[in-house]
Coordinates of C-alpha atoms in Angstrom, one line a residue:
M1495 CA -134.3 87.7 18.1
I1496 CA -135.8 84.1 17.4
E1497 CA -133.5 81.2 18.5
P1498 CA -132.8 78.3 16.9
L1499 CA -133.4 75.1 17.7
K1500 CA -131.8 73.6 20.1
S1501 CA -129.3 71.2 19.3
S1502 CA -130.7 67.7 20.6
R1503 CA -127.6 65.7 19.2
Q1504 CA -124.4 65.2 21.2
Q1505 CA -121.6 67.3 19.5
T1506 CA -118.7 65.3 17.8
E1507 CA -114.8 65.8 17.2
I1508 CA -116.0 65.8 13.7
D1509 CA -118.4 68.6 14.3
R1510 CA -116.1 70.4 16.2
L1511 CA -113.4 70.3 13.6
A1512 CA -116.0 71.6 10.7
E1513 CA -117.2 74.6 13.2
A1514 CA -113.4 75.4 13.8
H1515 CA -112.3 75.4 10.0
L1516 CA -115.8 77.8 9.4
D1517 CA -114.1 80.4 12.3
A1518 CA -110.9 80.4 10.3
S1519 CA -112.5 80.4 7.3
L1520 CA -114.7 83.4 8.6
A1521 CA -111.1 85.4 9.9
L1522 CA -109.9 85.3 6.7
S1523 CA -113.1 86.2 4.9
P1524 CA -115.0 88.8 6.6
L1525 CA -116.6 89.7 3.4
Q1526 CA -118.1 85.9 3.5
A1527 CA -118.6 86.8 7.4
T1528 CA -121.2 89.5 6.3
Y1529 CA -123.0 87.3 3.4
L1530 CA -123.5 84.9 6.0
G1531 CA -124.3 87.4 8.9
I1532 CA -121.8 86.3 11.2
P1533 CA -121.4 89.6 12.9
G1534 CA -117.7 91.3 14.2
Q1535 CA -115.8 91.7 10.8
D1536 CA -118.4 94.3 9.5
D1537 CA -115.5 96.8 8.9
K1538 CA -113.0 94.9 7.2
I1539 CA -111.9 93.1 3.8
D1540 CA -110.6 90.0 2.5
D1541 CA -106.6 89.8 2.1
L1542 CA -106.5 89.7 -1.7
S1543 CA -102.9 89.5 -2.1
I1544 CA -101.2 86.2 -3.4
Q1545 CA -100.7 86.0 0.2
G1546 CA -104.3 85.7 0.8
L1547 CA -104.9 82.9 -1.8
R1548 CA -102.0 81.1 0.3
A1549 CA -103.4 81.2 3.9
Q1550 CA -106.9 80.0 2.4
R1551 CA -105.1 77.0 0.9
D1552 CA -103.4 75.9 3.4
L1553 CA -106.0 76.3 5.8
C1554 CA -107.9 74.0 3.8
S1555 CA -104.8 71.5 3.9
T1556 CA -104.7 71.5 7.3
T1557 CA -108.6 71.0 8.0
L1558 CA -108.1 67.7 5.4
E1559 CA -105.3 66.4 7.4
Q1560 CA -106.9 66.9 10.8
L1561 CA -110.3 65.1 8.8
D1562 CA -108.5 62.6 7.8
R1563 CA -107.9 61.1 10.9
L1564 CA -111.0 61.3 12.7
T1565 CA -113.7 58.8 12.6
P1566 CA -117.5 59.5 12.2
V1567 CA -119.9 58.3 14.9
D1568 CA -123.3 58.6 13.3
D1569 CA -125.1 59.3 9.8
V1570 CA -125.0 62.9 10.2
D1571 CA -120.7 62.6 10.7
K1572 CA -120.5 60.2 7.6
V1573 CA -122.3 63.1 5.6
T1574 CA -120.0 66.0 7.0
V1575 CA -116.8 64.1 6.3
A1576 CA -118.2 63.8 2.8
A1577 CA -119.3 67.1 2.6
L1578 CA -116.3 69.3 4.2
G1579 CA -113.8 66.8 2.6
E1580 CA -115.5 67.0 -1.2
R1581 CA -115.5 70.7 -0.8
L1582 CA -111.8 71.3 0.7
R1583 CA -110.3 68.9 -1.8
L1584 CA -111.5 70.5 -4.8
Q1585 CA -110.9 74.4 -3.3
R1586 CA -107.4 73.3 -2.6
D1587 CA -106.7 71.7 -6.0
E1588 CA -108.1 75.1 -7.7
L1589 CA -106.0 76.9 -5.5
D1590 CA -102.9 75.1 -6.2
L1591 CA -103.7 75.4 -9.9
V1592 CA -103.2 79.3 -9.7
L1593 CA -100.0 79.3 -7.0
D1594 CA -98.3 76.6 -9.3
G1595 CA -99.2 79.4 -12.3
D1596 CA -101.5 76.8 -13.9
A1597 CA -104.1 79.0 -13.9
P1598 CA -104.8 82.5 -13.8
V1599 CA -106.1 84.4 -10.5
D1600 CA -109.5 85.3 -11.2
L1601 CA -111.3 87.8 -13.0
N1602 CA -114.4 87.9 -14.7
V1603 CA -118.1 89.9 -14.8
I1604 CA -120.1 89.0 -12.5
A1605 CA -118.1 87.1 -9.3
S1606 CA -114.9 88.6 -9.3
A1607 CA -113.1 90.8 -6.8
P1608 CA -114.3 93.9 -8.2
Q1609 CA -117.6 93.0 -7.8
T1610 CA -118.1 91.3 -4.9
L1611 CA -116.0 94.7 -3.3
R1612 CA -119.3 96.9 -4.6
D1613 CA -121.8 94.4 -3.9
I1614 CA -121.0 93.9 -0.3
F1615 CA -122.4 96.9 0.4
D1616 CA -126.1 96.7 -0.8
I1617 CA -126.5 93.9 2.1
M1618 CA -124.6 95.7 5.4
G1619 CA -126.8 97.2 7.6
K1620 CA -127.7 100.6 7.6
D1621 CA -130.1 101.0 10.6
T1622 CA -127.4 103.0 13.8
T1623 CA -124.4 104.7 13.4
E1624 CA -122.6 101.7 14.6
Q1625 CA -123.6 100.3 11.4
W1626 CA -122.4 103.1 9.3
D1627 CA -119.2 103.4 11.6
H1628 CA -118.5 99.8 9.7
I1629 CA -119.2 100.7 6.3
N1630 CA -117.1 103.7 6.7
A1631 CA -114.7 101.3 7.8
R1632 CA -114.8 99.3 5.1
L1633 CA -114.9 101.6 2.7
E1634 CA -111.8 103.1 3.6
A1635 CA -110.1 99.5 3.1
V1636 CA -111.1 99.4 0.1
P1637 CA -107.9 100.7 -1.6
T1638 CA -105.3 98.8 -0.1
A1639 CA -107.7 95.3 -1.1
M1640 CA -107.3 97.0 -4.8
Q1641 CA -104.1 96.8 -4.1
Q1642 CA -103.5 94.0 -2.9
Y1643 CA -106.1 92.3 -5.8
L1644 CA -103.8 94.5 -8.5
S1645 CA -100.7 92.6 -7.0
A1646 CA -102.5 89.1 -7.4
L1647 CA -103.2 89.8 -10.8
T1648 CA -99.4 91.1 -11.8
W1649 CA -98.0 87.9 -10.1
S1650 CA -100.0 85.7 -12.2
A1651 CA -99.3 87.8 -15.2
E1652 CA -95.6 86.8 -14.3
Q1653 CA -96.6 83.3 -14.3
G1654 CA -97.8 83.4 -17.6
Q1655 CA -101.5 83.3 -16.6
V1656 CA -104.5 86.0 -17.6
V1657 CA -107.9 85.6 -18.2
P1658 CA -109.2 86.2 -21.7
Q1659 CA -109.0 89.6 -23.3
R1660 CA -113.1 89.7 -22.8
Q1661 CA -113.1 89.4 -19.3
V1662 CA -110.7 92.0 -19.0
S1663 CA -112.1 94.7 -20.9
Q1664 CA -115.1 94.2 -19.5
V1665 CA -114.5 94.3 -16.0
A1666 CA -112.0 97.7 -16.9
E1667 CA -115.5 98.8 -18.4
Q1668 CA -117.6 98.3 -15.1
C1669 CA -114.6 99.8 -12.9
R1670 CA -114.7 102.8 -14.8
D1671 CA -118.4 102.9 -14.0
Q1672 CA -117.6 103.1 -10.8
A1673 CA -115.2 105.3 -10.8
G1674 CA -117.4 107.7 -12.5
A1675 CA -118.8 110.6 -11.2
Q1676 CA -122.1 110.1 -12.4
A1677 CA -122.7 106.5 -13.1
S1678 CA -120.8 105.0 -10.0
T1679 CA -123.5 103.3 -7.5
F1680 CA -121.1 104.1 -4.6
D1681 CA -123.2 107.6 -4.9
A1682 CA -125.6 105.5 -3.2
L1683 CA -124.5 105.0 0.0
L1684 CA -124.9 108.5 0.5
E1685 CA -128.6 108.8 -0.7
E1686 CA -129.3 106.0 1.7
A1687 CA -126.9 107.9 4.8
T1688 CA -129.5 111.3 4.6
D1689 CA -130.6 110.7 8.1
Q1690 CA -127.4 109.8 9.6
P1691 CA -125.1 112.4 11.4
Q1692 CA -122.6 115.2 9.2
E1693 CA -120.1 113.6 10.7
I1694 CA -120.5 110.3 9.6
R1695 CA -121.3 111.8 6.4
S1696 CA -118.6 113.9 5.6
R1697 CA -116.4 110.5 6.2
L1698 CA -118.6 108.3 4.0
A1699 CA -118.4 111.3 1.6
T1700 CA -114.2 110.8 1.5
A1701 CA -114.2 107.3 1.7
I1702 CA -116.5 106.8 -1.2
T1703 CA -113.9 109.4 -3.1
G1704 CA -111.0 107.1 -2.0
A1705 CA -113.0 103.7 -3.1
K1706 CA -113.9 105.2 -6.5
D1707 CA -110.5 106.8 -7.1
A1708 CA -109.2 102.4 -6.5
Y1709 CA -111.2 101.9 -9.0
G1710 CA -110.6 104.3 -11.4
E1711 CA -106.6 102.9 -10.9
L1712 CA -107.9 98.9 -11.3
A1713 CA -109.9 99.8 -14.3
S1714 CA -106.5 102.0 -16.3
Y1715 CA -104.1 98.9 -14.9
L1716 CA -106.6 96.2 -16.7
T1717 CA -106.2 98.7 -20.3
D1718 CA -102.8 99.7 -20.5
E1719 CA -101.5 96.5 -19.1
L1720 CA -103.4 93.4 -18.3
A1721 CA -105.6 93.4 -21.3
A1722 CA -101.7 93.2 -23.3
K1723 CA -101.2 90.1 -22.1
A1724 CA -104.3 88.6 -22.1
P1725 CA -105.3 85.6 -24.5
E1726 CA -107.8 86.0 -27.0
S1727 CA -109.4 82.9 -26.9
D1728 CA -112.6 82.1 -24.0
A1729 CA -112.2 78.9 -24.0
S1730 CA -110.4 77.5 -20.6
G1731 CA -109.8 73.9 -22.1
R1732 CA -111.6 70.9 -20.9
E1733 CA -108.8 70.1 -18.1
L1734 CA -109.8 73.9 -16.4
Y1735 CA -114.0 72.5 -17.1
S1736 CA -113.9 69.7 -16.0
L1737 CA -112.4 70.8 -12.0
R1738 CA -114.5 73.3 -12.1
S1739 CA -117.9 71.3 -12.9
R1740 CA -117.5 69.4 -10.4
S1741 CA -116.7 72.5 -7.7
F1742 CA -119.6 74.0 -9.3
L1743 CA -121.6 70.6 -9.1
G1744 CA -120.1 68.5 -6.3
A1745 CA -120.8 65.8 -9.0
T1746 CA -118.9 64.5 -12.0
I1747 CA -120.1 64.0 -15.0
D1748 CA -119.7 62.6 -18.7
L1749 CA -119.4 65.9 -20.3
E1750 CA -120.3 64.7 -23.6
E1751 CA -123.5 63.1 -23.3
T1752 CA -124.5 66.3 -20.9
Y1753 CA -123.6 68.6 -24.2
A1754 CA -126.3 66.3 -26.1
W1755 CA -128.8 66.3 -23.2
G1756 CA -128.2 70.2 -23.3
Q1757 CA -129.4 70.2 -26.8
Q1758 CA -132.0 67.4 -26.1
E1759 CA -133.7 69.5 -23.2
L1760 CA -133.5 72.9 -25.4
A1761 CA -135.3 71.3 -28.6
R1762 CA -138.1 70.0 -25.8
I1763 CA -138.6 73.6 -24.0
T1764 CA -138.5 75.2 -27.1
A1765 CA -141.2 72.7 -28.4
M1766 CA -142.9 73.8 -25.3
M1767 CA -142.8 77.4 -25.6
A1768 CA -144.5 77.0 -29.2
E1769 CA -147.4 75.3 -27.7
T1770 CA -147.4 77.9 -25.1
A1771 CA -147.7 80.7 -27.9
E1772 CA -150.5 79.0 -29.3
Q1773 CA -152.6 79.7 -26.4
I1774 CA -151.7 83.2 -25.9
R1775 CA -152.7 84.1 -29.3
P1776 CA -153.4 80.7 -32.1
G1777 CA -151.0 81.1 -34.9
A1778 CA -149.0 83.0 -32.9
T1779 CA -145.2 82.5 -32.9
V1780 CA -143.2 82.3 -29.2
K1781 CA -141.4 86.3 -30.4
E1782 CA -145.2 87.4 -31.7
A1783 CA -146.6 85.7 -28.3
V1784 CA -143.8 87.3 -26.1
A1785 CA -144.3 90.6 -27.6
I1786 CA -148.1 90.6 -26.7
L1787 CA -147.4 90.0 -22.8
D1788 CA -144.9 92.9 -23.2
E1789 CA -147.7 94.9 -24.1
D1790 CA -150.0 93.6 -22.0
P1791 CA -151.4 95.8 -19.7
R1792 CA -152.1 93.0 -16.7
Y1793 CA -148.5 92.0 -16.5
Q1794 CA -147.1 95.7 -17.0
L1795 CA -145.4 97.4 -13.6
E1796 CA -144.0 101.0 -13.5
G1797 CA -141.3 101.5 -11.0
T1798 CA -139.1 100.0 -8.4
D1799 CA -141.3 100.3 -5.8
A1800 CA -144.1 98.5 -7.6
L1801 CA -142.0 95.8 -8.3
R1802 CA -140.5 95.5 -4.9
E1803 CA -144.5 95.4 -3.4
W1804 CA -145.3 92.9 -6.4
M1805 CA -142.1 90.6 -5.3
Q1806 CA -143.2 90.6 -2.0
V1807 CA -146.9 90.1 -2.4
K1808 CA -146.6 86.9 -4.3
A1809 CA -143.4 85.3 -1.8
D1810 CA -145.6 85.9 0.8
E1811 CA -148.5 84.0 -1.0
A1812 CA -146.2 81.0 -2.0
I1813 CA -145.0 80.9 2.1
A1814 CA -148.5 80.9 3.4
R1815 CA -149.7 78.7 0.2
L1816 CA -146.9 75.9 0.9
T1817 CA -146.7 75.9 4.3
D1818 CA -147.9 72.0 5.9
T1819 CA -149.0 71.1 2.4
Q1820 CA -146.0 70.4 0.3
F1821 CA -143.5 71.9 2.8
D1822 CA -142.9 72.1 6.7
I1823 CA -141.4 75.2 7.0
P1824 CA -140.3 76.6 10.7
E1825 CA -141.9 79.3 11.7
P1826 CA -138.9 81.7 11.3
V1827 CA -138.4 81.1 7.5
R1828 CA -142.2 82.1 7.3
T1829 CA -140.7 85.7 6.5
I1830 CA -139.1 87.2 3.5
E1831 CA -137.9 90.4 3.0
C1832 CA -137.6 91.2 -1.2
M1833 CA -135.4 94.7 -1.7
I1834 CA -134.2 96.5 -4.2
A1835 CA -130.6 96.3 -4.5
P1836 CA -129.0 100.4 -5.1
S1837 CA -126.1 98.9 -7.0
Q1838 CA -128.3 98.5 -10.2
T1839 CA -126.0 95.8 -11.5
G1840 CA -129.0 93.4 -13.3
V1841 CA -128.3 90.4 -11.1
I1842 CA -131.3 89.1 -9.3
Y1843 CA -129.8 87.5 -5.8
Y1844 CA -130.8 85.9 -2.5
T1845 CA -129.2 86.2 1.2
S1846 CA -129.7 83.6 4.1
P1847 CA -131.0 84.8 6.7
S1848 CA -128.6 85.3 10.3
E1849 CA -128.3 82.5 12.2
D1850 CA -130.4 84.2 14.8
F1851 CA -132.9 85.9 12.5
T1852 CA -132.8 88.9 13.3
R1853 CA -131.8 89.8 9.4
P1854 CA -134.4 87.6 7.9
G1855 CA -133.7 86.1 4.6
R1856 CA -133.6 88.2 1.6
M1857 CA -134.6 88.0 -2.3
W1858 CA -132.7 91.0 -3.7
W1859 CA -132.9 92.4 -7.6
S1860 CA -130.3 94.9 -8.6
V1861 CA -132.2 96.7 -11.4
P1862 CA -130.3 97.8 -14.2
K1863 CA -129.4 101.6 -14.8
G1864 CA -132.4 103.4 -16.6
V1865 CA -135.0 100.3 -16.2
S1866 CA -138.4 101.3 -14.8
R1867 CA -140.7 99.3 -16.7
F1868 CA -141.1 95.5 -15.4
S1869 CA -143.3 92.8 -17.0
T1870 CA -144.3 89.9 -14.3
W1871 CA -145.1 87.5 -16.5
R1872 CA -141.2 87.2 -17.2
E1873 CA -140.5 87.3 -13.0
L1874 CA -143.0 85.1 -11.7
T1875 CA -140.8 82.2 -11.8
T1876 CA -137.7 84.1 -10.3
V1877 CA -140.3 85.1 -7.4
Y1878 CA -140.6 80.9 -6.4
H1879 CA -136.3 80.6 -7.6
E1880 CA -135.6 82.6 -4.7
G1881 CA -137.8 82.6 -2.5
V1882 CA -140.2 79.6 -1.5
P1883 CA -140.0 77.0 -2.6
G1884 CA -136.7 78.1 -4.1
H1885 CA -133.9 79.7 -1.9
H1886 CA -135.3 81.2 0.6
L1887 CA -137.2 77.9 2.2
Q1888 CA -133.6 76.0 1.4
I1889 CA -131.4 77.8 2.8
G1890 CA -133.5 79.2 5.7
Q1891 CA -134.2 76.0 7.1
T1892 CA -131.1 74.6 6.8
V1893 CA -129.9 77.2 8.7
Y1894 CA -132.9 76.7 11.4
R1895 CA -131.9 73.1 11.8
S1896 CA -129.4 73.3 14.7
E1897 CA -130.4 70.0 16.5
L1898 CA -129.2 68.4 13.1
L1899 CA -126.6 70.1 11.5
N1900 CA -123.3 72.1 13.1
R1901 CA -122.7 75.5 12.2
W1902 CA -120.4 74.7 8.9
R1903 CA -123.5 72.1 7.5
R1904 CA -125.8 75.3 8.4
L1905 CA -123.9 78.9 7.2
A1906 CA -122.0 77.6 4.8
S1907 CA -122.0 74.2 3.0
W1908 CA -123.0 75.4 0.0
T1909 CA -122.7 74.0 -3.7
S1910 CA -124.3 75.7 -6.8
G1911 CA -125.4 72.4 -8.4
H1912 CA -127.5 71.7 -5.2
G1913 CA -128.5 74.9 -4.4
E1914 CA -129.7 76.4 -8.1
G1915 CA -130.4 72.6 -9.2
W1916 CA -133.3 72.5 -6.1
A1917 CA -134.0 76.2 -7.2
L1918 CA -135.0 75.4 -10.5
Y1919 CA -136.3 72.2 -9.5
S1920 CA -138.8 74.6 -7.4
E1921 CA -139.7 76.4 -11.0
W1922 CA -141.0 73.5 -12.4
L1923 CA -142.5 71.7 -9.3
M1924 CA -144.9 75.4 -9.0
A1925 CA -145.7 74.2 -12.2
D1926 CA -146.5 70.8 -11.5
L1927 CA -148.7 72.5 -8.8
G1928 CA -151.1 74.9 -11.0
Y1929 CA -149.2 77.6 -9.8
M1930 CA -147.7 78.3 -13.8
D1931 CA -150.8 77.7 -15.6
D1932 CA -151.7 81.2 -16.7
P1933 CA -150.1 81.2 -20.4
G1934 CA -148.0 84.4 -19.9
D1935 CA -146.4 82.7 -16.7
R1936 CA -145.8 79.7 -18.0
M1937 CA -143.8 81.0 -21.0
G1938 CA -142.2 83.5 -18.3
L1939 CA -141.0 80.0 -17.3
L1940 CA -140.3 78.5 -20.4
D1941 CA -138.4 81.1 -21.6
A1942 CA -135.7 81.3 -18.1
Q1943 CA -135.5 77.3 -18.7
S1944 CA -134.5 78.0 -21.8
L1945 CA -132.1 80.5 -21.4
R1946 CA -130.3 77.8 -18.6
A1947 CA -131.0 74.7 -21.0
A1948 CA -129.0 77.1 -24.1
R1949 CA -126.1 78.0 -21.6
V1950 CA -125.7 74.4 -20.9
V1951 CA -124.8 73.6 -24.5
I1952 CA -122.9 77.1 -24.8
D1953 CA -121.1 76.7 -21.7
I1954 CA -119.4 73.2 -22.4
G1955 CA -119.6 73.5 -25.8
V1956 CA -117.0 76.6 -25.6
H1957 CA -114.8 75.7 -22.8
C1958 CA -114.5 72.2 -24.0
G1959 CA -113.6 72.6 -27.3
F1960 CA -116.9 70.4 -28.8
E1961 CA -118.5 71.1 -32.3
A1962 CA -121.1 73.9 -32.1
P1963 CA -124.8 72.9 -33.5
A1964 CA -125.8 72.6 -36.7
E1965 CA -128.4 75.3 -36.1
V1966 CA -125.2 78.0 -36.2
G1967 CA -123.4 76.3 -39.0
G1968 CA -121.4 73.5 -36.2
G1969 CA -117.8 73.7 -36.6
E1970 CA -115.6 75.3 -34.0
W1971 CA -117.4 77.4 -31.4
T1972 CA -116.9 81.3 -31.8
Y1973 CA -118.0 84.2 -30.1
D1974 CA -120.4 85.1 -33.0
K1975 CA -122.0 81.3 -33.1
A1976 CA -122.5 81.5 -29.2
W1977 CA -124.3 84.7 -29.5
E1978 CA -126.7 83.7 -32.6
F1979 CA -127.4 80.6 -30.4
L1980 CA -128.0 82.1 -27.4
N1981 CA -130.2 84.7 -29.0
N1982 CA -132.2 82.1 -30.6
H1983 CA -133.3 80.5 -27.5
V1984 CA -133.8 83.3 -25.3
N1985 CA -136.2 86.1 -25.4
M1986 CA -134.6 88.9 -23.2
D1987 CA -133.5 92.5 -24.0
E1988 CA -130.1 92.5 -25.8
G1989 CA -128.0 94.0 -22.8
F1990 CA -128.5 91.4 -20.3
V1991 CA -128.5 88.7 -23.4
R1992 CA -124.8 89.9 -24.1
F1993 CA -123.7 90.1 -20.2
E1994 CA -124.8 86.2 -20.0
L1995 CA -123.0 85.3 -22.6
D1996 CA -120.1 87.2 -21.3
R1997 CA -120.4 85.6 -17.6
Y1998 CA -120.8 82.0 -19.4
L1999 CA -116.8 82.7 -20.8
G2000 CA -115.6 84.1 -17.7
W2001 CA -116.8 81.7 -15.0
P2002 CA -116.5 78.2 -16.8
G2003 CA -118.4 75.7 -15.5
Q2004 CA -120.8 77.9 -13.0
A2005 CA -124.2 78.9 -15.4
P2006 CA -124.7 74.8 -16.5
A2007 CA -124.6 74.0 -12.7
Y2008 CA -128.2 75.0 -12.5
K2009 CA -130.0 73.1 -15.2
I2010 CA -127.5 70.2 -14.7
G2011 CA -128.2 70.2 -10.9
E2012 CA -131.8 70.3 -11.5
R2013 CA -131.8 67.2 -13.8
L2014 CA -129.9 65.5 -10.7
W2015 CA -132.2 66.3 -8.6
L2016 CA -134.6 65.2 -10.3
E2017 CA -132.7 61.7 -11.0
L2018 CA -132.7 61.5 -7.2
R2019 CA -136.3 62.1 -6.9
D2020 CA -137.3 59.2 -9.7
E2021 CA -135.0 56.4 -8.1
V2022 CA -136.2 57.3 -4.5
Q2023 CA -139.9 57.1 -5.9
R2024 CA -138.8 53.8 -7.6
R2025 CA -137.5 52.3 -4.8
E2026 CA -140.1 52.6 -2.6
G2027 CA -143.2 52.4 -4.7
D2028 CA -146.9 53.2 -2.9
D2029 CA -144.8 54.0 0.1
F2030 CA -143.0 57.5 -1.8
D2031 CA -144.5 60.9 -0.3
L2032 CA -143.1 64.1 -2.0
K2033 CA -143.7 66.4 0.9
A2034 CA -141.1 63.8 3.0
F2035 CA -138.5 63.5 0.1
H2036 CA -138.1 66.8 0.6
R2037 CA -137.9 67.2 3.8
R2038 CA -135.4 64.3 3.8
A2039 CA -133.2 65.9 1.3
L2040 CA -133.7 69.5 2.5
D2041 CA -132.4 68.5 6.0
I2042 CA -128.8 67.0 5.1
G2043 CA -128.1 71.2 3.7
G2044 CA -126.7 72.4 1.0
V2045 CA -123.8 69.6 0.4
G2046 CA -122.3 68.4 -3.2
L2047 CA -124.9 66.8 -5.1
D2048 CA -122.6 63.3 -5.2
T2049 CA -123.1 63.2 -1.8
L2050 CA -126.4 64.2 -1.1
R2051 CA -127.3 61.1 -3.4
A2052 CA -125.6 58.7 -1.2
A2053 CA -126.8 60.6 2.0
V2054 CA -130.5 60.4 0.6
L2055 CA -129.9 57.1 -0.6
R2056 CA -128.4 55.9 2.3
E2057 CA -125.0 54.8 0.1
L2058 CA -122.7 56.7 2.9

């Protein structure tokens, strides 16, 4: 066990309130406790009913009332008040919309209850009999949780609020896969438990059957009942989109200006891709260059074991090269584990270290079924995004900073625009430092950046009803226009790109947070450099900004510029 730094700052009333809120939040969300590496509730699942949502909303309101009565005693308190107040007001406002019958209970292809309930088992400990007892207990709770969720969807539909048909049908298909006799990734848990006693395995097999049956029941409900009530339009509408954009960014943006900027940024990246294609083979188009790279044996890996080993080597190399030269990386944060997730959803993600670092930070790749060949030119930028200097540095060092930050600030203050924006900023930083000079690796960076810029345009355009770009005929956005636009600017497998588009349509405001967050990080760095002139030090800027933790981007800017 690694002890975090001991606090050298006297804890304040505001710190105690933030930590009490964290404890109360985790009591309502055992899944979030597991995700954060906080033990004690790994055998439980959140209440997914409307009553569960009301409890979350009431907690937000109670904490806000208490926060408004407290006075900051130092700059750290000022940031906590701004960050906690901003997060809770947005969460309360979003919950109020659902509970007042003005927005639907969430159901989407990537980040709603059906995905969360399966994915949580990937990151649970599996080394001891006690840990497998927790897995079994949580699996046995899945049917009840699914019934609660189904009741919430039904209640929401009775208020006239249902998510679009595309999300209903796609999630139903996901649920059918999980319920299937052959395709369900729940069955992977049995393979992971091969060294456990027969009693554990027998209980596990029964619990898996119950979980699969629950997914089958949800699939039937979505197909047979909810789909008929779901609207055809994928658009959320501008009012709801504005709220969700603020929630994901922690910042208020001009949507029209950002929509135009997204198109300009995409054009800039497209031009850079053309230049890089010329380096790969003179006269080659981007698509021809991509085909060349995909067939080049220098960039090929076969099998998930080879993929994991390559990820680990590259992640470790980045930590070794950047420590003390570009970043002050605490000793326990210099360890990262690269993992292949059993769930096979195609998602790549990061999970934070536990507070005592007994569980290290981990980079997970949930490799899709049937995929066994990987092109490293596409993925080096992903290692930097998820590892160092991306999420692992950003989140890991925040967890370690107990001498500066209360537990809520260290463990639970997360905003997509801050986190994903920093990770994209990190990708470009590695290019600026010379780590992406290989034309193949640079094409991978640019192709990923093209995806991120294209989804700014699609996400804002579709959900806010803006006119589509001329390259797809202008006029009103449709699914076919969105697909054509995305396909024009991304060189990835069709299945992945289709899933990406469904994700944007079902999770308004989240996907653009990456590229917009990167933009706001760059603007902040440029502003600090302008103010400090010749005294500007990039390493010092990074340390100063990251020490604030994962606050909303408006709060980050005010804190760094000392304007709170």
